[in-house]
Amino acid sequence: MHAPRLAPTSHTTADGLIDEVRRQLSDGGLRACLLVRDLRTGREIGIDPDTALPSASLVKVPLAVATFERIRRGELDAAAPVDVAPGRSTALGPTGLTRFRHPARIAVEDLLYLSTCLSDERAADALFALTPPARVTAFLREFGIHGITVRHTVDELSDTPVERFDPAQAHLAHALAIDAGTSGRGHRVPQLDTTRANTGTARAWTDLLQELRSPTALHPDVAEAVRGLMLHNVLRQRLTPDFASDATTWWSKTGTLLHLRHEIGVVEHADGAAYAVSVLTESMVPAAAQPGADALMGQAARTLRDHLRHI
């Protein structure tokens, strides 16, 4: 059972609120880096927002940005068919082409849907074959986004210890992920080593969200296309329950890798208010299924958003 969400008031100091949210996350077995930003005023509140963590499937958002930008420039044809080999995955979790048993031919724009909305790893790697990781990073720098680095394709995310254990022993892979890190954020699991993995900070992901909502360097058509995909994200178990309602629009992307659970998104209110939310977490609990952790992430982010909304 989680501690109840704090009700922000004018008497709740930001420092006190952050300490309490950090304590609740820790009690729930989570270390978190998060940032909530009011996109109208620029005010923000967070916990360790400048600490870089492996991006997991969040990397599919910069990939979508780069791909749409190349389509806009005429370098890629959105309707061009791409032959994709089947993923044939039997592990729990993967979706879309990653689970296909037979080859498929799919248009570039449809691969973007599968990669971003279904978090389909095979679709993402088909897009990375068109726009390699280094070029995706170069686009981010061109658009003024620093703090996110794309170093490798998504396929490498599927070659982790969890794939080498029997499903009944998944907790052993998570225990290794938790215990095999170093104080300098190195790790014996390459996908968790911040010097080798795709990485980003909560602040950098928030900067990207802000650019997607109110583009300054990014072309408005590209920003709109990526927002449209994130609006149709089908993975909605983390922050969505705390931000989606009839009076809000919520667009987001999740990322999951071993003990990492992330989500970034923007909540837009009917009164015109809008908040960018980036939550990156590491679980200290060696278990694959942790619905309580997902709920706690949402509670923490909602508490900080409520604080900004009421000051």
PDB file of N, CA, C and O in Angstrom, residues 22 94 128-129 136 152 162 178 186 232 248 267 276 286 291 306:
ATOM      1  N   ARG A  22      10.421  12.146  -2.267  1.00  0.00           N
ATOM      2  CA  ARG A  22      11.607  11.274  -2.336  1.00  0.00           C
ATOM      3  C   ARG A  22      11.490  10.133  -1.329  1.00  0.00           C
ATOM      4  O   ARG A  22      11.825   8.987  -1.625  1.00  0.00           O
ATOM      5  N   PRO A  94       7.485  -7.959 -25.419  1.00  0.00           N
ATOM      6  CA  PRO A  94       7.610  -7.373 -26.759  1.00  0.00           C
ATOM      7  C   PRO A  94       6.293  -7.374 -27.524  1.00  0.00           C
ATOM      8  O   PRO A  94       5.451  -8.250 -27.342  1.00  0.00           O
ATOM      9  N   PHE A 128      16.034   2.710 -37.487  1.00  0.00           N
ATOM     10  CA  PHE A 128      17.449   3.004 -37.215  1.00  0.00           C
ATOM     11  C   PHE A 128      18.343   2.587 -38.385  1.00  0.00           C
ATOM     12  O   PHE A 128      19.411   3.171 -38.593  1.00  0.00           O
ATOM     13  N   ALA A 129      17.918   1.591 -39.152  1.00  0.00           N
ATOM     14  CA  ALA A 129      18.685   1.200 -40.334  1.00  0.00           C
ATOM     15  C   ALA A 129      18.673   2.326 -41.368  1.00  0.00           C
ATOM     16  O   ALA A 129      19.613   2.459 -42.169  1.00  0.00           O
ATOM     17  N   VAL A 136      20.745  10.483 -35.364  1.00  0.00           N
ATOM     18  CA  VAL A 136      19.646  10.899 -34.487  1.00  0.00           C
ATOM     19  C   VAL A 136      20.171  11.886 -33.446  1.00  0.00           C
ATOM     20  O   VAL A 136      19.558  12.936 -33.190  1.00  0.00           O
ATOM     21  N   HIS A 152      23.164   3.498 -29.694  1.00  0.00           N
ATOM     22  CA  HIS A 152      22.982   2.176 -30.291  1.00  0.00           C
ATOM     23  C   HIS A 152      21.519   1.950 -30.660  1.00  0.00           C
ATOM     24  O   HIS A 152      20.631   2.713 -30.278  1.00  0.00           O
ATOM     25  N   VAL A 162      17.802 -10.977 -18.710  1.00  0.00           N
ATOM     26  CA  VAL A 162      16.455 -11.514 -18.521  1.00  0.00           C
ATOM     27  C   VAL A 162      16.100 -12.501 -19.631  1.00  0.00           C
ATOM     28  O   VAL A 162      15.311 -13.438 -19.418  1.00  0.00           O
ATOM     29  N   ILE A 178      20.222  -4.629 -10.415  1.00  0.00           N
ATOM     30  CA  ILE A 178      20.236  -3.752  -9.249  1.00  0.00           C
ATOM     31  C   ILE A 178      21.614  -3.711  -8.599  1.00  0.00           C
ATOM     32  O   ILE A 178      22.097  -2.648  -8.202  1.00  0.00           O
ATOM     33  N   GLY A 186      28.694   3.183 -14.035  1.00  0.00           N
ATOM     34  CA  GLY A 186      29.070   2.084 -14.907  1.00  0.00           C
ATOM     35  C   GLY A 186      28.246   0.866 -14.538  1.00  0.00           C
ATOM     36  O   GLY A 186      27.553   0.836 -13.512  1.00  0.00           O
ATOM     37  N   HIS A 232      -1.324   8.678 -29.126  1.00  0.00           N
ATOM     38  CA  HIS A 232      -1.910   7.357 -29.323  1.00  0.00           C
ATOM     39  C   HIS A 232      -1.062   6.240 -28.719  1.00  0.00           C
ATOM     40  O   HIS A 232      -1.220   5.078 -29.082  1.00  0.00           O
ATOM     41  N   THR A 248      -8.469  16.925 -19.802  1.00  0.00           N
ATOM     42  CA  THR A 248      -7.057  17.032 -20.138  1.00  0.00           C
ATOM     43  C   THR A 248      -6.745  16.222 -21.395  1.00  0.00           C
ATOM     44  O   THR A 248      -7.483  15.307 -21.771  1.00  0.00           O
ATOM     45  N   VAL A 267       0.828  17.003 -20.117  1.00  0.00           N
ATOM     46  CA  VAL A 267      -0.592  17.084 -19.808  1.00  0.00           C
ATOM     47  C   VAL A 267      -1.061  18.494 -20.133  1.00  0.00           C
ATOM     48  O   VAL A 267      -0.469  19.483 -19.676  1.00  0.00           O
ATOM     49  N   ALA A 276       4.982  19.680 -18.659  1.00  0.00           N
ATOM     50  CA  ALA A 276       5.823  18.586 -19.136  1.00  0.00           C
ATOM     51  C   ALA A 276       6.264  17.772 -17.926  1.00  0.00           C
ATOM     52  O   ALA A 276       6.644  18.338 -16.895  1.00  0.00           O
ATOM     53  N   PRO A 286      13.837  -6.731  -6.795  1.00  0.00           N
ATOM     54  CA  PRO A 286      14.154  -7.682  -7.865  1.00  0.00           C
ATOM     55  C   PRO A 286      12.939  -8.474  -8.328  1.00  0.00           C
ATOM     56  O   PRO A 286      12.765  -9.644  -8.000  1.00  0.00           O
ATOM     57  N   PRO A 291       3.359  -3.551 -10.526  1.00  0.00           N
ATOM     58  CA  PRO A 291       2.331  -2.538 -10.785  1.00  0.00           C
ATOM     59  C   PRO A 291       2.309  -1.442  -9.733  1.00  0.00           C
ATOM     60  O   PRO A 291       1.944  -0.298 -10.026  1.00  0.00           O
ATOM     61  N   ASP A 306       0.674  19.083  -9.102  1.00  0.00           N
ATOM     62  CA  ASP A 306      -0.334  19.795  -8.319  1.00  0.00           C
ATOM     63  C   ASP A 306       0.287  20.980  -7.563  1.00  0.00           C
ATOM     64  O   ASP A 306      -0.326  22.042  -7.429  1.00  0.00           O
TER      65      ASP A 306
END
